[in-house]
PDB file of C-alpha atoms in Angstrom:
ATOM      1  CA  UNK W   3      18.827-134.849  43.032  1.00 45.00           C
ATOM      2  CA  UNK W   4      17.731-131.886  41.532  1.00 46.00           C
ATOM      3  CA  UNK W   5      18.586-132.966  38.146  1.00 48.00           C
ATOM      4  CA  UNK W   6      16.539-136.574  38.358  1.00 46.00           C
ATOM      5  CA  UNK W   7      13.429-134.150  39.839  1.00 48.00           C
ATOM      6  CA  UNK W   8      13.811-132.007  36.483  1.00 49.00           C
ATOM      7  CA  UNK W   9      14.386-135.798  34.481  1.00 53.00           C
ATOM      8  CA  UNK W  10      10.630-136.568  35.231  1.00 48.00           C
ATOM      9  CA  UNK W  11       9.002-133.254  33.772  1.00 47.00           C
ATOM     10  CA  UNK W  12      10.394-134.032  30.770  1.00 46.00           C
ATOM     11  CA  UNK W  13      10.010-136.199  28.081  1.00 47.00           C
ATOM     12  CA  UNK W  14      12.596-138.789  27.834  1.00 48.00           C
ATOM     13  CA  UNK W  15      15.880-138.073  25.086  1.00 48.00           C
ATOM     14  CA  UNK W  16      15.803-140.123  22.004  1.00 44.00           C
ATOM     15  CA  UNK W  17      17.476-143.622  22.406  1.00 45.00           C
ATOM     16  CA  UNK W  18      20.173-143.187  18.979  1.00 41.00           C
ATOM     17  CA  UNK W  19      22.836-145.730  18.537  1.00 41.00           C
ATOM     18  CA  UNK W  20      25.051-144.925  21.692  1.00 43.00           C
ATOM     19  CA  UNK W  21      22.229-143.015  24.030  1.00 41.00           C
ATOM     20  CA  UNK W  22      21.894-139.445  23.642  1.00 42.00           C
ATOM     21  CA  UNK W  23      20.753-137.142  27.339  1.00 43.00           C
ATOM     22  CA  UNK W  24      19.934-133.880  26.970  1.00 42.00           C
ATOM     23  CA  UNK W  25      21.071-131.346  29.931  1.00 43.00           C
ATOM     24  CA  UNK W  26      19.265-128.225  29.340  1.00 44.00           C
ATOM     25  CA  UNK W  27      20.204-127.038  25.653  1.00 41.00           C
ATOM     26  CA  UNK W  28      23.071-129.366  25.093  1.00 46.00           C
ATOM     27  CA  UNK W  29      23.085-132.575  24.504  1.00 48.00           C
ATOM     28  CA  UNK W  30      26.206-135.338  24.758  1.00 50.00           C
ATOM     29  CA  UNK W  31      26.961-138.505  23.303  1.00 55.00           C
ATOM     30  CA  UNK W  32      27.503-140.809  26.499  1.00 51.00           C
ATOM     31  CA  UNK W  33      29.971-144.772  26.225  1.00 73.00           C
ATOM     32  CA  UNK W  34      27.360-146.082  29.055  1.00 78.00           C
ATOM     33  CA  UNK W  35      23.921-147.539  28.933  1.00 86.00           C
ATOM     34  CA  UNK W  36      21.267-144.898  30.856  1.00 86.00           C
ATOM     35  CA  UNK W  37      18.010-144.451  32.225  1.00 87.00           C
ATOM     36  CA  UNK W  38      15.543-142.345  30.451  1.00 86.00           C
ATOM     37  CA  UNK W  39      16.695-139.439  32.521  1.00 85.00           C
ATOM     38  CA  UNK W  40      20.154-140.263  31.204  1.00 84.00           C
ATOM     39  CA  UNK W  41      21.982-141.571  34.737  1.00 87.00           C
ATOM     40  CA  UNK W  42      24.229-144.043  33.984  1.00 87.00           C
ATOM     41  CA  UNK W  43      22.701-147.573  35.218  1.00 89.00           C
ATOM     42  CA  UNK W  44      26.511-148.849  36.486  1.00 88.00           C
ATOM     43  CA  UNK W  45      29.195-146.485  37.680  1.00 86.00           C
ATOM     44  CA  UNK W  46      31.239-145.071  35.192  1.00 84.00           C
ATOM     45  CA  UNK W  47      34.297-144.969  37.819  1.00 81.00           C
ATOM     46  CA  UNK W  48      35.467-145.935  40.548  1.00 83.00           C
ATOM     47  CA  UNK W  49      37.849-144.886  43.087  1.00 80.00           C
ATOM     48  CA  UNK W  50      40.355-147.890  42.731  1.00 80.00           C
ATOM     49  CA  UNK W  51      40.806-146.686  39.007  1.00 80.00           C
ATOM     50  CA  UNK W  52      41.257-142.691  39.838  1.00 79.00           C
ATOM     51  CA  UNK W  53      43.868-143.822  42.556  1.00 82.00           C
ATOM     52  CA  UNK W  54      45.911-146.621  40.404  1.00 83.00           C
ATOM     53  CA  UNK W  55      47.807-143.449  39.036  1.00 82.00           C
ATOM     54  CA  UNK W  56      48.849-142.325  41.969  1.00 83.00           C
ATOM     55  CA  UNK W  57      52.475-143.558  43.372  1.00 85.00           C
ATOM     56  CA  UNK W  58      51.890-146.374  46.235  1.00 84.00           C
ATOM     57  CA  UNK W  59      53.638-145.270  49.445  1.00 90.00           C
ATOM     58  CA  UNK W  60      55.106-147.204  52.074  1.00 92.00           C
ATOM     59  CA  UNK W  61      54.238-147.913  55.662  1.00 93.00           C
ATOM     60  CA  UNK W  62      57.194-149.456  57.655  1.00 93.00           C
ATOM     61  CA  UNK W  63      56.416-152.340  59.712  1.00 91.00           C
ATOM     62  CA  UNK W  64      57.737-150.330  62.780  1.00 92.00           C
ATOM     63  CA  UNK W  65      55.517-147.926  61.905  1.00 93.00           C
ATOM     64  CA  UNK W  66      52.181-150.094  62.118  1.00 92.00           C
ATOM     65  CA  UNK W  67      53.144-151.522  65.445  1.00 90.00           C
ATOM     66  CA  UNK W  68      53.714-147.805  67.151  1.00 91.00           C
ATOM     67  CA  UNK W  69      50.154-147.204  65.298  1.00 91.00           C
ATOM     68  CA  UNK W  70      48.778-149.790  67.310  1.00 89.00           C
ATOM     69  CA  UNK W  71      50.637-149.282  70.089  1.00 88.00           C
ATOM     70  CA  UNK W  72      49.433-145.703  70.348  1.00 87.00           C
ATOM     71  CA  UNK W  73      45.784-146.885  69.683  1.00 85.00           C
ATOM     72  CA  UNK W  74      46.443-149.784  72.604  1.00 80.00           C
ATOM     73  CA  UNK W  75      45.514-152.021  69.961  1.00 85.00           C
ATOM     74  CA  UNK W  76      46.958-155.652  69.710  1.00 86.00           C
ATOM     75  CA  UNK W  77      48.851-155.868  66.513  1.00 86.00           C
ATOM     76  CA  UNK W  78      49.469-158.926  64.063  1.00 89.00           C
ATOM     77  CA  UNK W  79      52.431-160.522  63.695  1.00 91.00           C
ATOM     78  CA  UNK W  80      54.858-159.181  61.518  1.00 90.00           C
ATOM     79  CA  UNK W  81      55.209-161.580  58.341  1.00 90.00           C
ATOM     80  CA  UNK W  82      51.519-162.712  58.536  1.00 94.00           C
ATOM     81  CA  UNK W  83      48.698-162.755  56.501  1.00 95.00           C
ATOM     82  CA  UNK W  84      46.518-160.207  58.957  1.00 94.00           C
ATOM     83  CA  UNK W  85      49.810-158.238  59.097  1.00 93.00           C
ATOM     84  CA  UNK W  86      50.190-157.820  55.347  1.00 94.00           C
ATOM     85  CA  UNK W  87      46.672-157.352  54.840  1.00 95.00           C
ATOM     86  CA  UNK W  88      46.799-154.660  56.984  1.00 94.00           C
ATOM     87  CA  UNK W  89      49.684-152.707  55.893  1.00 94.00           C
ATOM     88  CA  UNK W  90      48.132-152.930  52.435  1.00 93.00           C
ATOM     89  CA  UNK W  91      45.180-151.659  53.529  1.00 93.00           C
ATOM     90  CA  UNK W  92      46.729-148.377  55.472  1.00 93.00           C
ATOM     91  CA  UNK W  93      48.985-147.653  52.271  1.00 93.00           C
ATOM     92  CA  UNK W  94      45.694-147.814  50.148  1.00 90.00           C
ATOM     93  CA  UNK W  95      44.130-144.782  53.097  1.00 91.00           C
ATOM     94  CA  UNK W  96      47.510-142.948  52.401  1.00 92.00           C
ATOM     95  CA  UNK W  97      47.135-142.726  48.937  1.00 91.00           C
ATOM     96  CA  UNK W  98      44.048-141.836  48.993  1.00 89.00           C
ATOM     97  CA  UNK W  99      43.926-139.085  52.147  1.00 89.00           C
ATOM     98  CA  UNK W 100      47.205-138.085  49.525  1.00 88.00           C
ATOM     99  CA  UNK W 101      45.424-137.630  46.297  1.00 86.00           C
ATOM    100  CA  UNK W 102      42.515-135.151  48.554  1.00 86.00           C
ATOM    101  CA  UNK W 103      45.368-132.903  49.650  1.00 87.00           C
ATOM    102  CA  UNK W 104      45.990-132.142  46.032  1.00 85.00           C
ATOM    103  CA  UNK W 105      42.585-131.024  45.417  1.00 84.00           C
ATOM    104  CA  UNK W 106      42.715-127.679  44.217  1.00 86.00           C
ATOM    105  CA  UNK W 107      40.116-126.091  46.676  1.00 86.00           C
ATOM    106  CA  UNK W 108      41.157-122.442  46.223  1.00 88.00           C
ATOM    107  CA  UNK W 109      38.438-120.151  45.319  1.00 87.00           C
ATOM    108  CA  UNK W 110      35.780-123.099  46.364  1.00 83.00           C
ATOM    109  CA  UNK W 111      33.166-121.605  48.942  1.00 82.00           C
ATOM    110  CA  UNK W 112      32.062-123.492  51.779  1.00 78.00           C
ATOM    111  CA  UNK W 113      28.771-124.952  51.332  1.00 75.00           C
ATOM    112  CA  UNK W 114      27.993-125.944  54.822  1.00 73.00           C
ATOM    113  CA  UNK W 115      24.878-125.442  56.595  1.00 68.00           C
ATOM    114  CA  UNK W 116      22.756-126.460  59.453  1.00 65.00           C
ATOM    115  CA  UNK W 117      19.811-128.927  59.489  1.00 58.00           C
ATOM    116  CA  UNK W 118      16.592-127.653  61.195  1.00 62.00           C
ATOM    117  CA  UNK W 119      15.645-129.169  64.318  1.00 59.00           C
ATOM    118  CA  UNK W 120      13.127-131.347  62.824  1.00 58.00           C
ATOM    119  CA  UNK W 121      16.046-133.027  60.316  1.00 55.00           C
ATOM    120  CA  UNK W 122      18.788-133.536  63.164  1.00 56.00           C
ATOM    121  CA  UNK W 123      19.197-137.185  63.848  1.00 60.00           C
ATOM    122  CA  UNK W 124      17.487-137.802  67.636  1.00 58.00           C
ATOM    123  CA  UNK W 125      20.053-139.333  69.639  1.00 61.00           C
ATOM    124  CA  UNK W 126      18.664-137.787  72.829  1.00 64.00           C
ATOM    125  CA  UNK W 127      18.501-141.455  74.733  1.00 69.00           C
ATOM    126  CA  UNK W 128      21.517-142.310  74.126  1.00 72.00           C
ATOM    127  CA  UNK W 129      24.521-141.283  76.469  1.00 73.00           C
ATOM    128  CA  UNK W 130      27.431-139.601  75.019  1.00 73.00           C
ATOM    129  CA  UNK W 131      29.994-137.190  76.576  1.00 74.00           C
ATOM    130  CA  UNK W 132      31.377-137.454  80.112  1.00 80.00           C
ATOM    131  CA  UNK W 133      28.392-139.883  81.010  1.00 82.00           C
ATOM    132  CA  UNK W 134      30.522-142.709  78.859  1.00 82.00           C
ATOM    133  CA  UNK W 135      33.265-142.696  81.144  1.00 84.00           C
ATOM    134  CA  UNK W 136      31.512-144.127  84.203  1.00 83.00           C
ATOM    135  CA  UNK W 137      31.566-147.327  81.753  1.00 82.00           C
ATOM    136  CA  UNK W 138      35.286-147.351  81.812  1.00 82.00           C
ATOM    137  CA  UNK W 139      37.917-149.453  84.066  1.00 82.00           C
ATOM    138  CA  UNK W 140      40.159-146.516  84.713  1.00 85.00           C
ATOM    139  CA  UNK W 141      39.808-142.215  84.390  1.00 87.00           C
ATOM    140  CA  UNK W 142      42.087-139.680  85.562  1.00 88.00           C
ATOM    141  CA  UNK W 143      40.593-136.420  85.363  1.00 89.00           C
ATOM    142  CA  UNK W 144      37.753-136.904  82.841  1.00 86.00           C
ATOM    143  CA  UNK W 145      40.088-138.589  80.004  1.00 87.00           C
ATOM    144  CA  UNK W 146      39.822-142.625  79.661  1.00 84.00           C
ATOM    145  CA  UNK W 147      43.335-144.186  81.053  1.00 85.00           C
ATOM    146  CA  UNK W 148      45.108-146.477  78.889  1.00 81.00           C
ATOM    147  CA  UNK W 149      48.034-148.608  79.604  1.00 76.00           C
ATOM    148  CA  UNK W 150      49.932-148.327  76.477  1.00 69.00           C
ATOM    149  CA  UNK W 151      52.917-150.223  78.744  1.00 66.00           C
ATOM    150  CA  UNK W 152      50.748-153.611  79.390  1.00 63.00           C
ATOM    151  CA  UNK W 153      52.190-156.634  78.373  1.00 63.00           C
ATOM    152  CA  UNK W 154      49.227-157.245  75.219  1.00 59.00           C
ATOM    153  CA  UNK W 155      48.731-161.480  74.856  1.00 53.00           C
TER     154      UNK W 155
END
């Protein structure tokens, strides 16, 4: 953000051939058509192509039924389209929560930090906590009850 703030005190870089930015000092040739500030108008990547590298792994059928079954969830049919459409779709989160655990964070300091009072979201009217579970059909304790044994239709 920072950087497009500093783009409009500037005057713009020099449209060459390929377009030229300037970052402070330097400047870099850039493939991709940008705004005067030198931001790329389309993305230059995409997660899909970082990922395609990476080896696909495989989810067992048995193993997306006991994930719905654990979630009390209905699951598809094994062999159909919503089945297979889902299993593709889990393998794809694999990879990907894969790929983050490979991120070299060592050395990488923590950059969180709190929002003042007048930046927190206001959810103040709406319920949340231990006043949900009045809403549900069965509690034991003050933890929802599922019946992961029910016959599912």
């Amino acid at each position: 953000m920072w950087a497009a703030l500093r783009c409009f005190h500037r005057p713009p870089p020099p449209r060459l051939g390929r377009n030229v930015a300037r970052a402070g000092c330097r400047s870099y040739s850039v493939k991709h058509e940008t705004d005067e500030c030198g931001i790329p108008l389309e993305p230059t990547w995409s997660v899909h192509d970082l990922l395609s590298s990476y080896p696909k792994p495989t989810l067992s059928s048995a193993t997306l039924t006991r994930l719905h079954e654990l979630s009390a969830l209905v699951h598809p049919q094994e062999g159909s389209h919503e089945h297979e459409k889902l299993k593709r779709e889990m393998e794809e989160l694999i990879k990907l929560v894969d790929a983050v655990k490979l991120v070299d964070t060592r050395g990488v300091r923590p950059t969180s930090f709190e929002l003042p009072d007048e930046q927190s979201p206001g959810f103040d009217d709406e319920p949340s906590g231990q006043s949900l579970l009045k809403n549900a059909a069965r509690t034991k304790d003050g933890f929802y009850v599922v019946d992961s044994d029910r016959k599912r239709l």
